[in-house]
Coordinates of C-alpha atoms in Angstrom, one line a residue:
M1 CA 63.3 83.6 38.4
S2 CA 62.2 86.6 40.5
Q3 CA 62.9 87.6 44.1
V4 CA 61.2 90.0 46.4
T5 CA 63.1 91.5 49.4
Y6 CA 61.6 93.2 52.4
T7 CA 62.8 96.0 54.6
E8 CA 61.1 98.4 57.1
L9 CA 61.1 102.1 57.0
E10 CA 59.6 104.2 59.9
G11 CA 57.5 101.3 60.9
F12 CA 55.9 100.5 57.5
P13 CA 56.8 97.5 55.4
I14 CA 58.1 98.4 51.9
R15 CA 58.7 95.8 49.1
W16 CA 61.2 96.0 46.3
A17 CA 61.3 93.7 43.3
Y18 CA 64.7 92.1 42.9
G19 CA 66.9 94.3 40.7
Q20 CA 64.6 97.3 40.7
A21 CA 65.1 100.7 42.4
M22 CA 61.4 101.5 43.0
P23 CA 59.2 99.9 45.6
L24 CA 56.2 97.8 44.5
E25 CA 53.9 100.0 46.6
E26 CA 52.3 103.1 45.1
E27 CA 54.8 105.7 44.1
K28 CA 54.3 109.0 46.0
D29 CA 55.9 112.5 45.7
A30 CA 57.8 113.8 48.7
D31 CA 56.2 116.5 50.8
K32 CA 57.9 119.7 49.7
T33 CA 56.0 122.0 52.0
A34 CA 58.4 124.5 53.6
K35 CA 58.9 124.0 57.3
T36 CA 60.1 126.7 59.8
W37 CA 61.0 126.8 63.4
S38 CA 62.5 129.4 65.7
V39 CA 65.9 129.2 67.3
D40 CA 67.2 131.6 70.0
T41 CA 70.6 132.7 68.8
T42 CA 71.2 135.3 71.6
P43 CA 74.0 134.0 73.8
S44 CA 73.1 133.5 77.4
T45 CA 74.5 131.8 80.5
Q46 CA 73.1 128.3 80.5
I47 CA 75.4 126.3 82.7
S48 CA 77.4 127.9 85.5
N49 CA 78.9 127.5 88.9
E50 CA 79.2 130.9 90.7
N51 CA 80.0 129.5 94.1
T52 CA 82.7 131.8 95.7
G53 CA 84.4 128.7 97.2
T54 CA 88.1 128.5 98.1
E55 CA 90.9 130.0 96.1
N56 CA 93.1 127.4 94.4
Q57 CA 96.4 128.0 92.7
V58 CA 97.0 126.4 89.3
Y59 CA 100.6 125.9 88.3
G60 CA 103.0 123.3 87.1
S61 CA 101.2 120.1 86.3
K62 CA 98.2 120.8 88.5
Q63 CA 94.8 120.5 86.9
I64 CA 91.3 121.5 88.0
G65 CA 88.0 120.6 86.5
Q66 CA 84.3 121.4 86.8
V67 CA 81.6 118.9 85.6
F68 CA 78.4 120.4 84.2
E69 CA 75.2 118.6 83.4
T70 CA 73.1 120.2 80.7
G71 CA 69.3 120.2 80.4
S72 CA 67.1 118.4 77.9
N73 CA 67.7 120.9 75.1
A74 CA 70.8 121.0 72.9
L75 CA 73.3 123.8 73.6
K76 CA 75.9 125.5 71.4
L77 CA 78.8 126.6 73.5
T78 CA 80.1 130.0 72.4
A79 CA 82.4 131.0 75.3
V80 CA 84.0 129.9 78.5
Q81 CA 84.3 132.2 81.6
L82 CA 86.6 131.6 84.5
Y83 CA 86.7 133.6 87.8
G84 CA 90.2 134.2 89.0
R85 CA 93.4 136.3 89.0
K86 CA 97.0 136.0 88.2
N87 CA 99.8 136.1 90.8
G88 CA 103.1 137.6 89.6
S89 CA 103.9 137.4 85.8
P90 CA 103.0 134.0 84.4
Q91 CA 104.6 133.5 81.0
N92 CA 102.5 130.6 79.7
P93 CA 98.9 130.7 78.8
L94 CA 96.2 128.9 80.8
R95 CA 95.0 125.9 78.9
V96 CA 91.3 125.1 79.0
E97 CA 90.0 121.8 77.7
L98 CA 86.4 120.6 77.2
R99 CA 86.2 116.9 77.9
K100 CA 83.5 114.3 78.1
A101 CA 82.6 113.2 81.6
V102 CA 82.3 109.6 82.7
L103 CA 80.5 108.2 85.7
K104 CA 82.9 106.5 88.2
E105 CA 81.6 104.4 91.1
Y106 CA 82.3 105.8 94.6
S107 CA 84.8 108.3 93.3
K108 CA 83.6 111.4 95.3
Q109 CA 84.0 111.8 99.1
T110 CA 81.4 114.0 100.7
A111 CA 79.9 114.8 104.2
D112 CA 76.4 114.1 105.3
G113 CA 74.4 114.2 108.5
N114 CA 73.4 116.8 111.1
Q115 CA 76.3 119.1 112.2
T116 CA 74.4 121.3 114.7
G117 CA 73.1 120.8 118.2
S118 CA 71.3 123.5 120.2
S119 CA 70.2 121.0 122.9
V120 CA 72.4 118.9 125.3
E121 CA 71.7 115.9 127.5
T122 CA 74.0 114.4 130.2
T123 CA 74.0 110.8 131.6
P124 CA 72.7 110.6 135.2
Y125 CA 76.0 111.0 137.0
D126 CA 75.0 108.9 140.0
Q127 CA 77.8 106.3 140.3
Q128 CA 75.3 103.5 139.3
G129 CA 76.6 102.7 135.9
K130 CA 73.7 104.2 134.0
G131 CA 73.8 105.9 130.6
F132 CA 72.3 106.2 127.2
W133 CA 72.2 104.5 123.8
I134 CA 72.0 107.3 121.2
A135 CA 71.3 106.7 117.6
E136 CA 70.8 108.5 114.2
T137 CA 69.1 106.6 111.4
Y138 CA 70.4 107.1 107.9
S139 CA 68.5 106.6 104.6
P140 CA 70.4 108.2 101.7
T141 CA 68.8 109.3 98.4
Q142 CA 71.6 107.6 96.4
R143 CA 73.8 104.7 97.1
V144 CA 76.7 105.4 99.4
K145 CA 79.6 103.8 101.1
V146 CA 80.0 105.1 104.7
T147 CA 83.7 105.3 105.5
K148 CA 83.6 107.2 108.8
V149 CA 81.0 108.3 111.4
E150 CA 81.5 111.1 114.0
V151 CA 79.5 112.0 117.0
Y152 CA 79.8 115.2 119.0
I153 CA 80.3 114.4 122.7
K154 CA 82.4 115.0 125.8
R155 CA 83.1 113.1 129.0
Y156 CA 84.0 113.9 132.5
G157 CA 86.0 111.7 134.8
T158 CA 86.1 107.9 134.5
V159 CA 83.5 106.3 132.3
E160 CA 83.1 103.1 130.3
D161 CA 84.5 102.9 126.7
V162 CA 82.3 104.2 123.8
V163 CA 80.7 101.4 121.9
F164 CA 79.6 102.0 118.3
E165 CA 77.2 99.8 116.3
I166 CA 75.4 99.8 113.0
R167 CA 72.0 98.2 113.3
D168 CA 68.8 97.6 111.3
V169 CA 65.8 99.8 111.8
N170 CA 62.4 98.6 113.0
P171 CA 59.2 99.3 111.1
D172 CA 58.3 102.1 113.6
G173 CA 61.6 103.8 112.8
T174 CA 63.4 102.9 116.0
P175 CA 66.8 101.2 116.0
G176 CA 66.6 97.4 115.8
T177 CA 68.6 94.6 117.4
N178 CA 70.5 93.1 114.5
V179 CA 74.1 94.4 114.5
F180 CA 76.0 94.6 111.2
Y181 CA 79.1 96.4 112.4
T182 CA 80.6 97.2 115.8
D183 CA 83.7 98.9 117.2
T184 CA 84.9 100.2 120.6
K185 CA 86.9 103.3 121.5
P186 CA 88.7 103.7 124.9
Y187 CA 87.0 106.4 127.0
T188 CA 90.4 108.0 127.4
E189 CA 90.2 108.9 123.7
T190 CA 87.0 110.9 124.3
P191 CA 87.9 114.5 125.1
T192 CA 86.9 116.3 128.2
S193 CA 85.8 119.3 126.1
A194 CA 83.1 118.9 123.5
A195 CA 84.4 117.7 120.1
W196 CA 83.8 115.3 117.3
V197 CA 84.8 111.7 118.1
S198 CA 85.3 109.6 115.0
F199 CA 85.0 105.9 114.1
D200 CA 86.5 104.7 110.8
I201 CA 84.4 102.0 109.2
D202 CA 86.5 99.3 107.5
P203 CA 85.4 97.9 105.2
A204 CA 83.2 100.7 104.2
F205 CA 79.5 100.1 104.8
E206 CA 77.3 100.3 101.7
I207 CA 73.7 101.6 101.8
Q208 CA 71.4 101.5 98.8
P209 CA 68.6 104.1 98.2
G210 CA 65.5 103.1 100.2
E211 CA 67.5 101.2 102.8
K212 CA 67.8 102.5 106.4
Y213 CA 70.3 101.8 109.1
A214 CA 70.8 103.0 112.6
F215 CA 74.2 104.3 113.8
C216 CA 74.3 103.8 117.5
F217 CA 76.6 104.8 120.3
K218 CA 76.7 103.5 123.9
L219 CA 77.5 106.2 126.4
K220 CA 77.7 104.6 129.8
E221 CA 79.0 105.7 133.2
A222 CA 81.3 103.4 135.2
E223 CA 79.7 102.0 138.3
G224 CA 81.2 103.5 141.5
E225 CA 82.9 106.3 139.6
Y226 CA 82.0 110.0 139.3
G227 CA 81.9 110.5 135.6
Y228 CA 79.4 111.2 132.8
Y229 CA 79.0 111.6 129.1
R230 CA 77.3 114.5 127.3
Y231 CA 75.9 114.6 123.8
W232 CA 74.3 117.3 121.6
Y233 CA 71.2 117.2 119.4
E234 CA 68.5 119.3 117.7
G235 CA 65.0 118.8 119.2
S236 CA 63.3 119.0 115.9
D237 CA 63.8 117.2 112.5
V238 CA 66.5 119.3 110.8
W239 CA 68.0 116.6 108.6
D240 CA 65.8 114.9 106.0
K241 CA 67.7 111.6 105.7
G242 CA 67.4 110.4 109.3
E243 CA 66.0 110.7 112.8
G244 CA 67.6 110.8 116.2
W245 CA 66.8 108.5 119.1
R246 CA 67.9 108.0 122.8
K247 CA 67.4 104.9 125.0
N248 CA 68.2 104.8 128.8
I249 CA 70.5 102.1 130.0
P250 CA 69.7 99.5 131.2
D251 CA 66.0 99.1 130.3
G252 CA 64.6 102.2 128.6
D253 CA 62.6 102.5 125.5
W254 CA 63.7 104.4 122.4
V255 CA 62.7 108.1 122.6
Y256 CA 62.6 110.4 119.6
K257 CA 65.2 113.1 119.9
G258 CA 64.9 115.1 116.6
D259 CA 68.4 114.7 115.1
I260 CA 71.6 113.8 117.0
R261 CA 74.7 115.8 116.2
M262 CA 76.3 113.2 114.1
R263 CA 77.9 113.3 110.7
F264 CA 79.0 110.7 108.1
T265 CA 81.8 110.7 105.6
V266 CA 80.6 108.8 102.5
L267 CA 81.7 107.9 99.0
I268 CA 79.2 108.5 96.2
D269 CA 79.2 107.9 92.4
A270 CA 80.3 111.0 90.5
Y271 CA 81.0 112.2 87.0
I272 CA 84.7 112.9 86.4
P273 CA 86.6 114.2 83.4
S274 CA 87.6 111.5 80.9
D275 CA 90.6 111.5 78.6
E276 CA 88.4 112.3 75.5
K277 CA 89.0 115.9 74.6
L278 CA 86.4 117.7 72.6
L279 CA 88.3 121.0 72.2
S280 CA 91.3 122.8 73.7
L281 CA 91.9 126.5 73.9
E282 CA 94.4 128.9 75.6
I283 CA 93.8 132.1 77.6
D284 CA 96.5 134.7 77.5
P285 CA 98.0 135.7 80.9
A286 CA 97.3 139.3 79.9
S287 CA 93.6 138.6 80.1
F288 CA 93.9 138.1 83.9
G289 CA 94.1 141.0 86.3
T290 CA 95.8 141.0 89.7
S291 CA 92.4 141.2 91.4
D292 CA 89.7 138.6 91.2
G293 CA 87.3 138.9 88.2
W294 CA 85.7 137.1 85.3
V295 CA 87.8 136.2 82.3
S296 CA 86.1 135.2 79.1
K297 CA 87.4 133.2 76.2
S298 CA 85.4 132.9 72.9
L299 CA 85.2 129.6 71.1
D300 CA 84.9 131.2 67.7

């Protein structure tokens, strides 16, 4: 009785007779031609963050971390450099660990939006209850959860409460009429000096890449009262993720206004250090000076 088994190697079928070590196909000698390639062995800075940032004290059980993403080529890590200084006379070494990073959903809070406004507009101030709807559309490049929106405004006198809505966006880019979220803030909570007025969004509003929503605010005077609202904006497109709009109350059309001074607090997916340690090393306190500077630790 005989038996032939089949396997596949690099995309080509190879047959072996049962109990034999050599394939049934023609036997060939291995290619023994010498192969060479060049490898740059000169150390150089490949991944770094040299942002001056804010000074943070590291003591006790406090830990800090920086996530780096490498390029397409493999790297051999030879040294770690930290920018800092020592305060006083620390006795214990600074422990540095290299860990794998894992992607965690909605783990990082960040700010988005337009935070400047060189132009200003005021509601009519004529006791007839007129005002504006102002809006900024938002289309993020990655999925986000919006937890708070803030608009830069002020009021004078007695006015109506501020109404906030999240709406759809029409094909022409203007805010639509479908409302997905709404909230109201008493006018007395709007300052009489220009400031950020915030609305917390609960539950957080999720936006996927490619989707666009309009964040709208109703700024309306109270009929028979001397009062007004004022908002700030940039007349040109200074923010690449949205557009500003204004509509007169009661019956105006949406008019392009560059970008409204409006900002968003959002949660995004982010890589965070995992518990899987690849290496651990210690930096002697004597390596640090009392003035800021780079401290290097070799991995050899």
